[in-house]
Every structure is written in C-alpha cells, then in structure tokens.
GROMACS .gro file of C-alpha atoms in nm:
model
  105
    1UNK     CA    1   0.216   0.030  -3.914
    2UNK     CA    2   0.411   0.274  -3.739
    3UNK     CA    3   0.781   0.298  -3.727
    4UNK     CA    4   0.812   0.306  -3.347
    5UNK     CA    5   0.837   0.065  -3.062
    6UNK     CA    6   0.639   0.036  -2.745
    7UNK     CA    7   0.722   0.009  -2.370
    8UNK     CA    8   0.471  -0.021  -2.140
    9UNK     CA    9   0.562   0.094  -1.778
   10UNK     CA   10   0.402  -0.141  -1.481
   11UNK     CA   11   0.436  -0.078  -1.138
   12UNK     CA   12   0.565  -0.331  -0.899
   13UNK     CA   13   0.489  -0.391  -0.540
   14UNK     CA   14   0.744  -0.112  -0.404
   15UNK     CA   15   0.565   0.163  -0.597
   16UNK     CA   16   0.203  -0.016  -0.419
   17UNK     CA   17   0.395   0.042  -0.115
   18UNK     CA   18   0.477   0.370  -0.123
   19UNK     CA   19   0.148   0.481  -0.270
   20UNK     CA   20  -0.022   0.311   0.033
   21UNK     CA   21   0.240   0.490   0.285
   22UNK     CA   22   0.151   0.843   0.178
   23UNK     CA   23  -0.061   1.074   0.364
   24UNK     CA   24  -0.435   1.060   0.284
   25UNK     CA   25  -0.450   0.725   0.087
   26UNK     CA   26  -0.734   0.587   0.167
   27UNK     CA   27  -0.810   0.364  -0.208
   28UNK     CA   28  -0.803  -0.026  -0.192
   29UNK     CA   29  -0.561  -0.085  -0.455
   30UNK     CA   30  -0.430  -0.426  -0.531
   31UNK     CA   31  -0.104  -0.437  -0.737
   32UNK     CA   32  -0.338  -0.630  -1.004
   33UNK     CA   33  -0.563  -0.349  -1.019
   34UNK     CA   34  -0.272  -0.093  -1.072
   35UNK     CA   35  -0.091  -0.240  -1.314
   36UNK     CA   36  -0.410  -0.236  -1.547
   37UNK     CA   37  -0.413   0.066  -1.678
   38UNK     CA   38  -0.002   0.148  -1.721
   39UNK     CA   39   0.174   0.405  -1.914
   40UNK     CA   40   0.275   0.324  -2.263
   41UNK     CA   41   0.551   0.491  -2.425
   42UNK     CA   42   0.591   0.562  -2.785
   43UNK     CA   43   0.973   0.463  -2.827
   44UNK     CA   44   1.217   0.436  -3.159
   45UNK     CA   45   1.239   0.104  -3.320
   46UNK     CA   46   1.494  -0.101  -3.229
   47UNK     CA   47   1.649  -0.427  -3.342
   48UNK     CA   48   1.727  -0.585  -3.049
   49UNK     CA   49   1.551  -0.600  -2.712
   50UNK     CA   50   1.866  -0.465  -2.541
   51UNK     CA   51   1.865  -0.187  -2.727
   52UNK     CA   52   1.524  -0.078  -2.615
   53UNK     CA   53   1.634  -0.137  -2.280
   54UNK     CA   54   1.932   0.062  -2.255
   55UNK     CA   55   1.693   0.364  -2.431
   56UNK     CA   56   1.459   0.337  -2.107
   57UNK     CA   57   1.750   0.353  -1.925
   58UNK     CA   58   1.862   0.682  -2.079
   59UNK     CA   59   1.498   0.810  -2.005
   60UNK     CA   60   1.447   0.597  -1.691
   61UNK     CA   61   1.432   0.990  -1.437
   62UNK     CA   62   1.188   1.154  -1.655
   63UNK     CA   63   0.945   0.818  -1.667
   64UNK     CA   64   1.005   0.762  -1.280
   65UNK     CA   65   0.930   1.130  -1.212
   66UNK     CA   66   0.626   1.154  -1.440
   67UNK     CA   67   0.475   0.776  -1.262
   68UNK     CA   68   0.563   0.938  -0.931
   69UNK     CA   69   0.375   1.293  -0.975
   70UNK     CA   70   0.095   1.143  -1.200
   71UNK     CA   71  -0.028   1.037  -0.795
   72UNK     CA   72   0.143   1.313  -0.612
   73UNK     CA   73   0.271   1.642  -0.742
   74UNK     CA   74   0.440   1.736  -0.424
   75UNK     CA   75   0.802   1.632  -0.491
   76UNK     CA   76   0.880   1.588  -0.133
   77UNK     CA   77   0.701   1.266  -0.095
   78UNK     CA   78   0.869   1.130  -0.385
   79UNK     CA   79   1.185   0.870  -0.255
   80UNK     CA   80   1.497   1.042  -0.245
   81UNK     CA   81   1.752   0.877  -0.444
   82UNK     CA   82   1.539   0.807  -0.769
   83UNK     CA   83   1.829   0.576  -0.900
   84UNK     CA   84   1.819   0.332  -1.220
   85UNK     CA   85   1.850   0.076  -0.972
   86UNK     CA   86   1.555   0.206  -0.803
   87UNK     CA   87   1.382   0.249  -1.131
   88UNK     CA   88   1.401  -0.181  -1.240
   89UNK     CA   89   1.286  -0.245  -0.860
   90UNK     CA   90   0.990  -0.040  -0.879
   91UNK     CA   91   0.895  -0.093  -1.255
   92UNK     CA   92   0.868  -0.390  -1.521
   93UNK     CA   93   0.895  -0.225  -1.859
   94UNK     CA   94   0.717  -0.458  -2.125
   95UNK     CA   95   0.847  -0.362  -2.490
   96UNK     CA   96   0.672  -0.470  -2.802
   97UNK     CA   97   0.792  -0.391  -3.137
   98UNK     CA   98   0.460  -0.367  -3.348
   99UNK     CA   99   0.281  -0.066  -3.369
  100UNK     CA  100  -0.053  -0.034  -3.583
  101UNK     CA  101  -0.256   0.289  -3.622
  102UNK     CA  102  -0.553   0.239  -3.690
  103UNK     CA  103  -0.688   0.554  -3.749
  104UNK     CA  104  -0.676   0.701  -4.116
  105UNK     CA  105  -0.539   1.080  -4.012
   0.00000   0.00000   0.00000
C-alpha cells in the first residue's frame, strides 16, 4: 500500500463545450467518452474527505491549466477567469483513499 491518496479529475459538460467550440475540432466526443480516460493525481493522505478537498483547492490553477493545455497549448483559447468556482463547474474530482502498488520496485 502506498501512503497517498487519489483524486481523479473528470471533465464535465462545460469543459465538452469548450473543447467542441475551439477552432479545428472536428472529433465526436461524447462527455461519456471523455471522462474515460481522466487524470489521476497522486495526493497526501488525508483523514477526512474535506481535507482532500480543500488540498485540490489549493492546487485547483495548476490542475485546470494542465487539463486545459493537455488539448490546447495556446493559452489564449483557454477561458479567461480560470476561478475555483470555475474549476467545481467544469470538473468532478473523485478521491479514493487506497492506494496499492503493485509492482515490486
């Protein structure tokens, strides 16, 4: 087991929508589909849920940012006003606590 915590970052149908708005989209992406294959975060163990939580939301600019230019570096196409706000509307953040590595190294 490892001593950390997981959050898993899945887009919501905001982030679909501005991903279909930008210039030279042309995939047919269901909000299904996306939220597939989602960023997980290794996080610190926490006791409490809320705890985990208000870590995200210390962190919640550098995760936006990275979702955001993992489909388009050019900053400019990114919403202005990248808020925490902004963040929970765009995002559902799943957080388990169990962590098993599997691998012997």
């Amino acid at each position: 087991q490892v001593d950390r915590s997981v959050a898993v970052i899945k887009p919501r149908q905001p982030f679909l929508e501005w991903l279909k708005n930008m210039p030279g989209y042309d995939l047919d992406l269901t909000l299904d589909q996306l939220r597939m294959d989602c960023t997980v975060l290794l996080i610190p163990e926490f006791g409490e849920p809320e705890e985990a939580v208000n870590y995200i939301d210390d962190i919640y600019l550098e995760i936006f940012e990275a979702e955001l230019g993992s489909w388009y570096e050019d900053e400019a196409t990114w919403p202005a006003g990248r808020s925490l706000r902004l963040f929970w509307e765009w995002f559902d953040v799943e957080l388990h606590s169990t962590v098993i590595d599997t691998l012997e190294e």
